[in-house]
PDB file of C-alpha atoms and ligand atoms in Angstrom:
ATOM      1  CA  UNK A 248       0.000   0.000   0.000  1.00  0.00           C
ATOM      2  CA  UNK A 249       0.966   3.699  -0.795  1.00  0.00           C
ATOM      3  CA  UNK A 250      -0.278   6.688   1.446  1.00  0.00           C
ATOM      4  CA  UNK A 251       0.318   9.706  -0.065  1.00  0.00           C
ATOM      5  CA  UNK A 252       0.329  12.801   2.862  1.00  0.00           C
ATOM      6  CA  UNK A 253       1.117  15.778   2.881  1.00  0.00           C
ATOM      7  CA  UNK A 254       3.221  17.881   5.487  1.00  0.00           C
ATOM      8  CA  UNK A 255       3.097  15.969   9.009  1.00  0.00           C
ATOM      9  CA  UNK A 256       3.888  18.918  10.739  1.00  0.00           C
ATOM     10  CA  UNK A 257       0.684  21.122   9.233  1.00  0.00           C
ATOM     11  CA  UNK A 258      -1.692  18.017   7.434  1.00  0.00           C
ATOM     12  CA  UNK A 259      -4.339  16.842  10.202  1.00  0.00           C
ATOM     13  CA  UNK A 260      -6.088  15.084   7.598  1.00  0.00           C
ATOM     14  CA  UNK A 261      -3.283  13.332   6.474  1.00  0.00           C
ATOM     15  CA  UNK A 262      -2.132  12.309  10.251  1.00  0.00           C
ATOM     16  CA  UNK A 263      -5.777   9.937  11.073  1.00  0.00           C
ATOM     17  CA  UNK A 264      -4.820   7.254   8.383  1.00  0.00           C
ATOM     18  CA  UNK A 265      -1.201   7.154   8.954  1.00  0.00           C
ATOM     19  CA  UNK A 266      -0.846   6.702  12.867  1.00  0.00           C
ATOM     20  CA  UNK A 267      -3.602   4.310  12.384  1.00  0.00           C
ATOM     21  CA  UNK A 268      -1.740   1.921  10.082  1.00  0.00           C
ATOM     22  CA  UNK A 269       1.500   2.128  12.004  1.00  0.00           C
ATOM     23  CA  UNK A 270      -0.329   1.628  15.245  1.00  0.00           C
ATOM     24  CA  UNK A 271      -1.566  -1.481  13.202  1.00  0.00           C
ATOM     25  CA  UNK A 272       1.769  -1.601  11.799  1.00  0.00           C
ATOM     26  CA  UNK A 273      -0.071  -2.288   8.672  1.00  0.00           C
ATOM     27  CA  UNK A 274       2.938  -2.055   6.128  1.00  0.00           C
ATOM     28  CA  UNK A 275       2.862   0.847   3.607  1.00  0.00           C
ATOM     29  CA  UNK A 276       4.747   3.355   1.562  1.00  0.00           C
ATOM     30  CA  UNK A 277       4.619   6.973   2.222  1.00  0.00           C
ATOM     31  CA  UNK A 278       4.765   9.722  -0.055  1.00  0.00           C
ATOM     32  CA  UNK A 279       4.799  12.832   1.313  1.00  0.00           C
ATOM     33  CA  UNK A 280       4.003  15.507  -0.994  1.00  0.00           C
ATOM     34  CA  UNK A 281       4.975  18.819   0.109  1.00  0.00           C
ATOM     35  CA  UNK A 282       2.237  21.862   0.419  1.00  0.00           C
ATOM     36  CA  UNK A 283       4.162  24.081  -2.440  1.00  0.00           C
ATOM     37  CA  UNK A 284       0.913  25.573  -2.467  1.00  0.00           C
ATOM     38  CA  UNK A 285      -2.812  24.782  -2.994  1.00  0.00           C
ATOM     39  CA  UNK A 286      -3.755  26.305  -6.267  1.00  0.00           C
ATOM     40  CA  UNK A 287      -4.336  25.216  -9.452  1.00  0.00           C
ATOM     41  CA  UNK A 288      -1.012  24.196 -11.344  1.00  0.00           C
ATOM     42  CA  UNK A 289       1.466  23.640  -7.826  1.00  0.00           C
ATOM     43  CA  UNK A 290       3.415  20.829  -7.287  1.00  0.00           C
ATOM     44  CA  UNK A 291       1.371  19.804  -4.774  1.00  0.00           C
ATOM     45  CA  UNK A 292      -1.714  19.992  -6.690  1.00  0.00           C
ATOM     46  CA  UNK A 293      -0.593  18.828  -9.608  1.00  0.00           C
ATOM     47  CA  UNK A 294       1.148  15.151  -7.821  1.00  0.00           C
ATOM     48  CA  UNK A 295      -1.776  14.537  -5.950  1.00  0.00           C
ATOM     49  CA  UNK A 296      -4.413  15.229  -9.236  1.00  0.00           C
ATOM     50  CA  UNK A 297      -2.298  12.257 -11.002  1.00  0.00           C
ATOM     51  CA  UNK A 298      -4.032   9.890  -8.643  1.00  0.00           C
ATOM     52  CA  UNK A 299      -6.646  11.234  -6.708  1.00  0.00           C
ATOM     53  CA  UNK A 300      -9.864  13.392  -8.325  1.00  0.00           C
ATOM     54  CA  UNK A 301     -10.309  15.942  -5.294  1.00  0.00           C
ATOM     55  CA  UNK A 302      -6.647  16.736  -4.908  1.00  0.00           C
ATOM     56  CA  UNK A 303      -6.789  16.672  -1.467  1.00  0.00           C
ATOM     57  CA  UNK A 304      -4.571  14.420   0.609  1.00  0.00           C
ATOM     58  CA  UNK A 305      -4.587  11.856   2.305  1.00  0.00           C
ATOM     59  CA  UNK A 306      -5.046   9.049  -0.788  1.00  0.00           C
ATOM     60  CA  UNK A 307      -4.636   5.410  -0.467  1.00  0.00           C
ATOM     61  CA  UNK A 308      -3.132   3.216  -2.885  1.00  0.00           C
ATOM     62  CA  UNK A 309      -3.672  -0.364  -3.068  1.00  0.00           C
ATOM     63  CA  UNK A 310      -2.985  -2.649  -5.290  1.00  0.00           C
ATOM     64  CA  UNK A 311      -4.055   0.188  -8.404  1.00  0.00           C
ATOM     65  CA  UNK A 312      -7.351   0.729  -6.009  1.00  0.00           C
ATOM     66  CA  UNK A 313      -7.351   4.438  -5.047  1.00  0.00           C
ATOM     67  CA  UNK A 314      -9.262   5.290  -2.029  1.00  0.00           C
ATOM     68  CA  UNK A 315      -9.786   9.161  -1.145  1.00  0.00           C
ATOM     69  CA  UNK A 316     -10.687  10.939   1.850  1.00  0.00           C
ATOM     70  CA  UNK A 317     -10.044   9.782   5.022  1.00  0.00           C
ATOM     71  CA  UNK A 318     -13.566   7.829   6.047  1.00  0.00           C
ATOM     72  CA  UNK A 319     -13.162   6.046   3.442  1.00  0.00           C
ATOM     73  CA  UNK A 320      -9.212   4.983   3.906  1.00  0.00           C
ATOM     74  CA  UNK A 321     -10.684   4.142   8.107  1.00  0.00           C
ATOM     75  CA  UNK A 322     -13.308   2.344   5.973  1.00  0.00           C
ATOM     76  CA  UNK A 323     -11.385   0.195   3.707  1.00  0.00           C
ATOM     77  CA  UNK A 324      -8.752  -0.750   5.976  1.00  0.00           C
ATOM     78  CA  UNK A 325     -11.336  -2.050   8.970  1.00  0.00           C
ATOM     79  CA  UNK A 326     -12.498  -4.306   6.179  1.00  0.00           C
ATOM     80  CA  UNK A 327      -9.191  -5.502   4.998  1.00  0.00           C
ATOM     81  CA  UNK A 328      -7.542  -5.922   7.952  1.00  0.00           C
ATOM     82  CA  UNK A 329     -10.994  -7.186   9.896  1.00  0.00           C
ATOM     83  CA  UNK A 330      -8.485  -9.274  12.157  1.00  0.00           C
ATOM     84  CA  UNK A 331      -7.701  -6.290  14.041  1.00  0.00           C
ATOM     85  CA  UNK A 332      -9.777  -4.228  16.339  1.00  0.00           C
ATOM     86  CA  UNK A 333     -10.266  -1.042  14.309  1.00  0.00           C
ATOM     87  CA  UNK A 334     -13.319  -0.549  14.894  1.00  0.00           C
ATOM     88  CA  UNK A 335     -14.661  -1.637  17.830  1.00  0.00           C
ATOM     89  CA  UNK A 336     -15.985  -5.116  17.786  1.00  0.00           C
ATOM     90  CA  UNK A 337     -19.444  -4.653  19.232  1.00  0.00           C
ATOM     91  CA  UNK A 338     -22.190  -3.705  17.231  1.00  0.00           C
ATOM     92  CA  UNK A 339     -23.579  -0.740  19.494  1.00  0.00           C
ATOM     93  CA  UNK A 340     -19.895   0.684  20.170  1.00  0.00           C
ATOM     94  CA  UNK A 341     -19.010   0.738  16.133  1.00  0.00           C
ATOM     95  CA  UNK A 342     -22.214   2.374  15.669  1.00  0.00           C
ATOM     96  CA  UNK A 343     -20.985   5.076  18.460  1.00  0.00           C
ATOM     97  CA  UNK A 344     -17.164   5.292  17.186  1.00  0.00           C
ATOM     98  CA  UNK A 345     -18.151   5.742  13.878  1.00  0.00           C
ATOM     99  CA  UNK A 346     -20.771   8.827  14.876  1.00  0.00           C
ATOM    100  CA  UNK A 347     -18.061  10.087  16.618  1.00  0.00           C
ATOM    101  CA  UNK A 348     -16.041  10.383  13.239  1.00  0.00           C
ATOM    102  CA  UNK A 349     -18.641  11.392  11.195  1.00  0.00           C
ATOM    103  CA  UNK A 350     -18.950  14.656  13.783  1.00  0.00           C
ATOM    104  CA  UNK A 351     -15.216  14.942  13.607  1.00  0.00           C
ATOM    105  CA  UNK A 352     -15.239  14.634  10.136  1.00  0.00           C
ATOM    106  CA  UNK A 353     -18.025  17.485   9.264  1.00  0.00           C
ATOM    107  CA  UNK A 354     -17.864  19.912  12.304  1.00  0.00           C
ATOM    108  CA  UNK A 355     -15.422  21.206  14.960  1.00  0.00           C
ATOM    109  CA  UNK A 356     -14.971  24.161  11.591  1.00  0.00           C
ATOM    110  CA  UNK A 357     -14.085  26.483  14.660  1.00  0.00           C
ATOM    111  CA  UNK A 358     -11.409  24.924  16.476  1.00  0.00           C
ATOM    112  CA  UNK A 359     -10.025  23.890  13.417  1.00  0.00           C
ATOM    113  CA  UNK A 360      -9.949  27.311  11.223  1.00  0.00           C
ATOM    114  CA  UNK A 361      -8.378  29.024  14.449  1.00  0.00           C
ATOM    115  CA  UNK A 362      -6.180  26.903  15.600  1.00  0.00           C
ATOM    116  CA  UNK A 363      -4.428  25.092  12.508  1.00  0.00           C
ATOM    117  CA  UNK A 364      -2.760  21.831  13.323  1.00  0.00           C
ATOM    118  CA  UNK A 365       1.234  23.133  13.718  1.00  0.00           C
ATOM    119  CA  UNK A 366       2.965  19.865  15.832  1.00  0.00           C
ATOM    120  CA  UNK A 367       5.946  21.713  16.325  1.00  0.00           C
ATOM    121  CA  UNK A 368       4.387  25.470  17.759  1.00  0.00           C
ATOM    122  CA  UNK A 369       3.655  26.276  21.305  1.00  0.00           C
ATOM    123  CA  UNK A 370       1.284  29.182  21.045  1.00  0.00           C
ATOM    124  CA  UNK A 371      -0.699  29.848  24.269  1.00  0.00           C
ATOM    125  CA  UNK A 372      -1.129  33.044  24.065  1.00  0.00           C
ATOM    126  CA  UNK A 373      -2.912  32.738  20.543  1.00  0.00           C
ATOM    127  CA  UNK A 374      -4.718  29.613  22.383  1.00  0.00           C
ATOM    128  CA  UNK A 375      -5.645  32.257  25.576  1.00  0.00           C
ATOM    129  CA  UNK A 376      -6.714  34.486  23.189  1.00  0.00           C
ATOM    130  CA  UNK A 377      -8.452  32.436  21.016  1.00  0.00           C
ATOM    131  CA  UNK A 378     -10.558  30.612  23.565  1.00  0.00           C
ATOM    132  CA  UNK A 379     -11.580  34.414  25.294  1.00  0.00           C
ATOM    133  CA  UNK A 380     -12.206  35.927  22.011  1.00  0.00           C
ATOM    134  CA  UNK A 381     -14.153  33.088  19.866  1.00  0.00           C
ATOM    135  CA  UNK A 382     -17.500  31.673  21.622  1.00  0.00           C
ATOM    136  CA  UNK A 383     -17.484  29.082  18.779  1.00  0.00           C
ATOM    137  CA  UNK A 384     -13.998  27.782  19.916  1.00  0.00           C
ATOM    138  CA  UNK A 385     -15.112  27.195  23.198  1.00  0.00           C
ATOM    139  CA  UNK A 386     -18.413  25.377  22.080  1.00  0.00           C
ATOM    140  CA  UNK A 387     -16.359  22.990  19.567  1.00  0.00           C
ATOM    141  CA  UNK A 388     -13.839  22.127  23.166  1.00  0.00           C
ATOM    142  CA  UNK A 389     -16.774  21.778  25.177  1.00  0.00           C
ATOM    143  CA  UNK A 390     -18.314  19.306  22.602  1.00  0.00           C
ATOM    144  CA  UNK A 391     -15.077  17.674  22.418  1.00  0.00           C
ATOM    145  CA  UNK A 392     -14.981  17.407  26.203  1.00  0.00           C
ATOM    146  CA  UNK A 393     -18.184  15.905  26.643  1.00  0.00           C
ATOM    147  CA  UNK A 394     -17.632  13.432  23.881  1.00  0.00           C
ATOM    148  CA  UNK A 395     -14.541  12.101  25.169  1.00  0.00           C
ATOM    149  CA  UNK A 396     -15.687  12.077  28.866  1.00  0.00           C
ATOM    150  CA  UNK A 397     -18.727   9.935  27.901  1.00  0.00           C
ATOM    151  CA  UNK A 398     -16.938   7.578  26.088  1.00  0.00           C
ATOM    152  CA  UNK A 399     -13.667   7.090  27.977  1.00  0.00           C
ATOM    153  CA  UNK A 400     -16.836   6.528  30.793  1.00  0.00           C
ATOM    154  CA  UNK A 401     -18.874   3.692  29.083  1.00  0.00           C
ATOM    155  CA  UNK A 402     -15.433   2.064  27.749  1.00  0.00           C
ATOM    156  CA  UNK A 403     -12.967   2.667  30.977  1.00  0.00           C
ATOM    157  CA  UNK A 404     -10.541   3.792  28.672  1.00  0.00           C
ATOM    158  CA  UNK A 405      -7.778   4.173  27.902  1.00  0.00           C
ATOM    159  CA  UNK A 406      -8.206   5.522  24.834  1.00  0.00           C
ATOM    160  CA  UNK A 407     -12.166   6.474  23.669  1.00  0.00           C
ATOM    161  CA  UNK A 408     -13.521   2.625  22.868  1.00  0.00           C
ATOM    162  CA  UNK A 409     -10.800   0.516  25.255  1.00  0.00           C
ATOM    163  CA  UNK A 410      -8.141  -0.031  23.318  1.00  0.00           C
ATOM    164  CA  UNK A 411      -6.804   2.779  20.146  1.00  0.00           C
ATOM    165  CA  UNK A 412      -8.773   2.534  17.171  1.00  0.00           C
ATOM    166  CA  UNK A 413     -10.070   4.775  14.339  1.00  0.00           C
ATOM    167  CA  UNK A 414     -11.968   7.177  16.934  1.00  0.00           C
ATOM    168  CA  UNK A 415      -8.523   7.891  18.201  1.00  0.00           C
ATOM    169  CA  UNK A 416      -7.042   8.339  14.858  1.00  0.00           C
ATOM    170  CA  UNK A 417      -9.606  10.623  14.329  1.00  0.00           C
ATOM    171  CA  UNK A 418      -8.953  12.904  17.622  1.00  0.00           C
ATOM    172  CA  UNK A 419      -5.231  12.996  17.033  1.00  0.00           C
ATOM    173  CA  UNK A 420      -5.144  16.284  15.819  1.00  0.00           C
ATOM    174  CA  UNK A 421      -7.683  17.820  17.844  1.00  0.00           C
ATOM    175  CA  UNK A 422      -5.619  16.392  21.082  1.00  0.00           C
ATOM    176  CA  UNK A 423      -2.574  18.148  19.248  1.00  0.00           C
ATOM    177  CA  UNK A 424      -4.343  21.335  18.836  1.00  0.00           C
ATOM    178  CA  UNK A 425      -5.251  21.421  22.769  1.00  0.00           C
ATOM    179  CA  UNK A 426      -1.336  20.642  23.196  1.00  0.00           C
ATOM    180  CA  UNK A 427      -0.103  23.263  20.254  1.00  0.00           C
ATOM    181  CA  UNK A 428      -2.038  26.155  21.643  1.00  0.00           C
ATOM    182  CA  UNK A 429      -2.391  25.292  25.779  1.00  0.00           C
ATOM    183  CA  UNK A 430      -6.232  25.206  25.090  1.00  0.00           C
ATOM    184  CA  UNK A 431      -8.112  25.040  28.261  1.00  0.00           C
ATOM    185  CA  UNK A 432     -10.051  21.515  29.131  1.00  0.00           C
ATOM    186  CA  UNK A 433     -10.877  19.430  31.964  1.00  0.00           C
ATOM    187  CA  UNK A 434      -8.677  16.813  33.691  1.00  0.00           C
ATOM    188  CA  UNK A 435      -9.719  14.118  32.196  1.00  0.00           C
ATOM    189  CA  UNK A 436      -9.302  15.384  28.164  1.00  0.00           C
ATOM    190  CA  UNK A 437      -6.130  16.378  29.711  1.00  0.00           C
ATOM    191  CA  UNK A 438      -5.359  12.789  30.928  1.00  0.00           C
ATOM    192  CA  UNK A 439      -6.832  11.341  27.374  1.00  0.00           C
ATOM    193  CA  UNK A 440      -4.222  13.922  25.292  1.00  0.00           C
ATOM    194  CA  UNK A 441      -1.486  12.929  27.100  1.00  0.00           C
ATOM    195  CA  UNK A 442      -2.470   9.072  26.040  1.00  0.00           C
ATOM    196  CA  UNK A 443      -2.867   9.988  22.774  1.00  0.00           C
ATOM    197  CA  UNK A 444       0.638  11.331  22.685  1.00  0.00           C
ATOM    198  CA  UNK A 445       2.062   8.874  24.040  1.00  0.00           C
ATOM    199  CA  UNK A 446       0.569   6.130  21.946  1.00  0.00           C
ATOM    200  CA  UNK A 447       3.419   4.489  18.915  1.00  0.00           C
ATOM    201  CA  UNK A 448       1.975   5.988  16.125  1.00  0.00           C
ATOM    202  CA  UNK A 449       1.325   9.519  17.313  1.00  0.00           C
ATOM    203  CA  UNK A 450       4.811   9.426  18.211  1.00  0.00           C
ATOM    204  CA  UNK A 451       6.017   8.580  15.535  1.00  0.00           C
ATOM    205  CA  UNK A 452       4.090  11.083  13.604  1.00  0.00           C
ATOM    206  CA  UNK A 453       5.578  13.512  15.897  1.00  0.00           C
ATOM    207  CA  UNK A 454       8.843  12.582  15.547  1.00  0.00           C
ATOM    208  CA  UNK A 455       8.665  13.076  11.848  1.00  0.00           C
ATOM    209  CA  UNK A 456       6.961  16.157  12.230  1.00  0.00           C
ATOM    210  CA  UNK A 457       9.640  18.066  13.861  1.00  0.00           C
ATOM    211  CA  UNK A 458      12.031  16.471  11.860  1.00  0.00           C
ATOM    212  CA  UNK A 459      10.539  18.442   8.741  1.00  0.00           C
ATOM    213  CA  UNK A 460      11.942  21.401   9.632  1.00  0.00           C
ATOM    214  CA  UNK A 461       9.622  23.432   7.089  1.00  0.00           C
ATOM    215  CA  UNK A 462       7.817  26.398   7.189  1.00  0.00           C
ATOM    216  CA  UNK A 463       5.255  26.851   4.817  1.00  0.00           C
ATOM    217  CA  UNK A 464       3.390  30.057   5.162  1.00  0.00           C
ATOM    218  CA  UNK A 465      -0.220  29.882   4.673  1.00  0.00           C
ATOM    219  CA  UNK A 466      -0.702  27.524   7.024  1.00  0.00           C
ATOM    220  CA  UNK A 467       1.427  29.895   9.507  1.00  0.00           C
ATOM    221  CA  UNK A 468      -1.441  32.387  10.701  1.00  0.00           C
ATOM    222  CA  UNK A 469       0.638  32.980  13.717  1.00  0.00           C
ATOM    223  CA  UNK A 470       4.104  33.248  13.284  1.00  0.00           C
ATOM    224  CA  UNK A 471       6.321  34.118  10.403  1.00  0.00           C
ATOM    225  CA  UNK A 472       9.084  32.311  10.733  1.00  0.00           C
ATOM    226  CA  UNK A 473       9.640  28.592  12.796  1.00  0.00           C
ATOM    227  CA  UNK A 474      11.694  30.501  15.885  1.00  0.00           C
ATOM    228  CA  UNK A 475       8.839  33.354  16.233  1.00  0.00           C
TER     229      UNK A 475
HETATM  230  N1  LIG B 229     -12.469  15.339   3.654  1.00  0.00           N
HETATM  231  C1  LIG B 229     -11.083  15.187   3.288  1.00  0.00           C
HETATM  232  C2  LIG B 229     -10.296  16.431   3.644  1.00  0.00           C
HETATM  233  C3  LIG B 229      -8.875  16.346   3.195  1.00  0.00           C
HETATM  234  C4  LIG B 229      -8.158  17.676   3.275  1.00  0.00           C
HETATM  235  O1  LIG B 229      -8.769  18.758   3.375  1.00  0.00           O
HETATM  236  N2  LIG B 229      -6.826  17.593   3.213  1.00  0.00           N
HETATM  237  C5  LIG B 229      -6.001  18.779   3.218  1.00  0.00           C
HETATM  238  C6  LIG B 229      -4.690  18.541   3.953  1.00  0.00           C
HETATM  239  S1  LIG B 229      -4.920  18.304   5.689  1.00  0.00           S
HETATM  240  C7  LIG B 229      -5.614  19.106   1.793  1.00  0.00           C
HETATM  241  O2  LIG B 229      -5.310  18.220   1.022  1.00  0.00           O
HETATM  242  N3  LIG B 229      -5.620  20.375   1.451  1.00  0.00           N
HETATM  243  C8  LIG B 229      -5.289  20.810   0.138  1.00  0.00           C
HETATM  244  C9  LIG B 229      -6.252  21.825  -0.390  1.00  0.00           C
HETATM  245  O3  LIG B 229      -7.103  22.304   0.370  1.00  0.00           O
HETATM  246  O4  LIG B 229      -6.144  22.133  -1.569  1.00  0.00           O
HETATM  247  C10 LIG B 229     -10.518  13.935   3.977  1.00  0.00           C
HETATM  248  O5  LIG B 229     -11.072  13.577   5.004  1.00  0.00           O
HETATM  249  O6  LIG B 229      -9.565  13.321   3.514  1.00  0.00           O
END
């Protein structure tokens, strides 16, 4: 298999399908394709448009099958690799991870258009001023707070369905948001990011995320260089 990301350091998107395979340790390739820029006729554009019709990353390659957008990759690879727990294995707990996605995967527009995933930045104050300034913020961490607590509740934990799975794939980035930018949440999301961080593929993902060593500019609302 082929998993073409982009940037590990900026791509959230790109993160949920690659620290869920080498959690997995499903083996693939990856081909990181850098964020030159996201219009019409950049590199990146132009590399990801030779196999994937939305241009968007991340795209999984299998065997000539493309599969795009990242429900889809969870999707596929919970069927192909149905000997491991991806999804959870009971019927009513699927049914709740996968509701859990879908609300990742089509809300939370507030915490994510203010607070860009950046692995490598510590902003707080942007976080502090973020949280005060933007009601929105602070509903998308409250939902994210009561989401987690329930389910780290009916599971006992660790991680939101027992063991890690696709619903923690899928809150990576949000849990590295809450790190990136100090944002304020309750001891137990606290106790949950820390998990997720410390869990093999996040980091790993980290690892090669600060090993980048990029800075690419429009996804940079807050600082214009890497040392500011
Ligand atoms: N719904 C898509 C979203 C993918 C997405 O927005 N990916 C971003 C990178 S994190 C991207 O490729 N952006 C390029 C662009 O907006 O042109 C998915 O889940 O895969």
């Amino acid at each position: 298999m082929q998993l073409l990301i982009g940037n590990k350091n900026y791509s959230s998107w790109s993160m949920r399908p690659w620290v869920l395979m080498r959690h997995f340790e499903l083996a693939f390739d990856e081909v990181m394709v850098r964020f030159d820029g996201l219009e019409a006729g950049s590199a990146f554009k132009r590399r990801v448009e030779q196999v994937a019709p939305t241009g968007l990353v991340p795209v999984l390659i299998d065997d000539g099958l493309v599969v795009w957008d990242t429900l889809a990759i969870a999707e596929y690879l919970a069927e192909r690799f149905s000997q491991h727990p991806l999804w959870p294995r009971g019927v009513r707990e699927r049914a709740r991870a996968r509701s859990l996605c879908a609300e990742m995967h089509s809300g939370f527009a507030a915490l994510r258009n203010h607070c860009p995933q950046n692995i490598e930045a510590s902003l707080p104050d942007v976080g502090r001023r973020v949280t005060q300034e933007q009601a929105a913020v602070r509903d998308d961490l409250q939902r994210v707070q009561a989401m987690w607590g329930e389910a780290l509740q009916a599971s006992g934990g660790p991680f939101l369905f027992g063991s890690f799975g696709i619903a923690d794939a899928y809150f990576a980035p949000v849990a590295g948001r809450i790190r990136s930018y100090g944002l304020p949440v309750d001891a137990t999301a606290q106790g949950y990011v820390e998990r997720i961080f410390g869990s093999p593929g996040v980091v790993a993902w980290v690892r090669d995320a600060l090993a980048e060593r990029d800075f690419v500019a429009f996804d940079e609302p807050y600082r214009t260089s890497r040392e500011a």
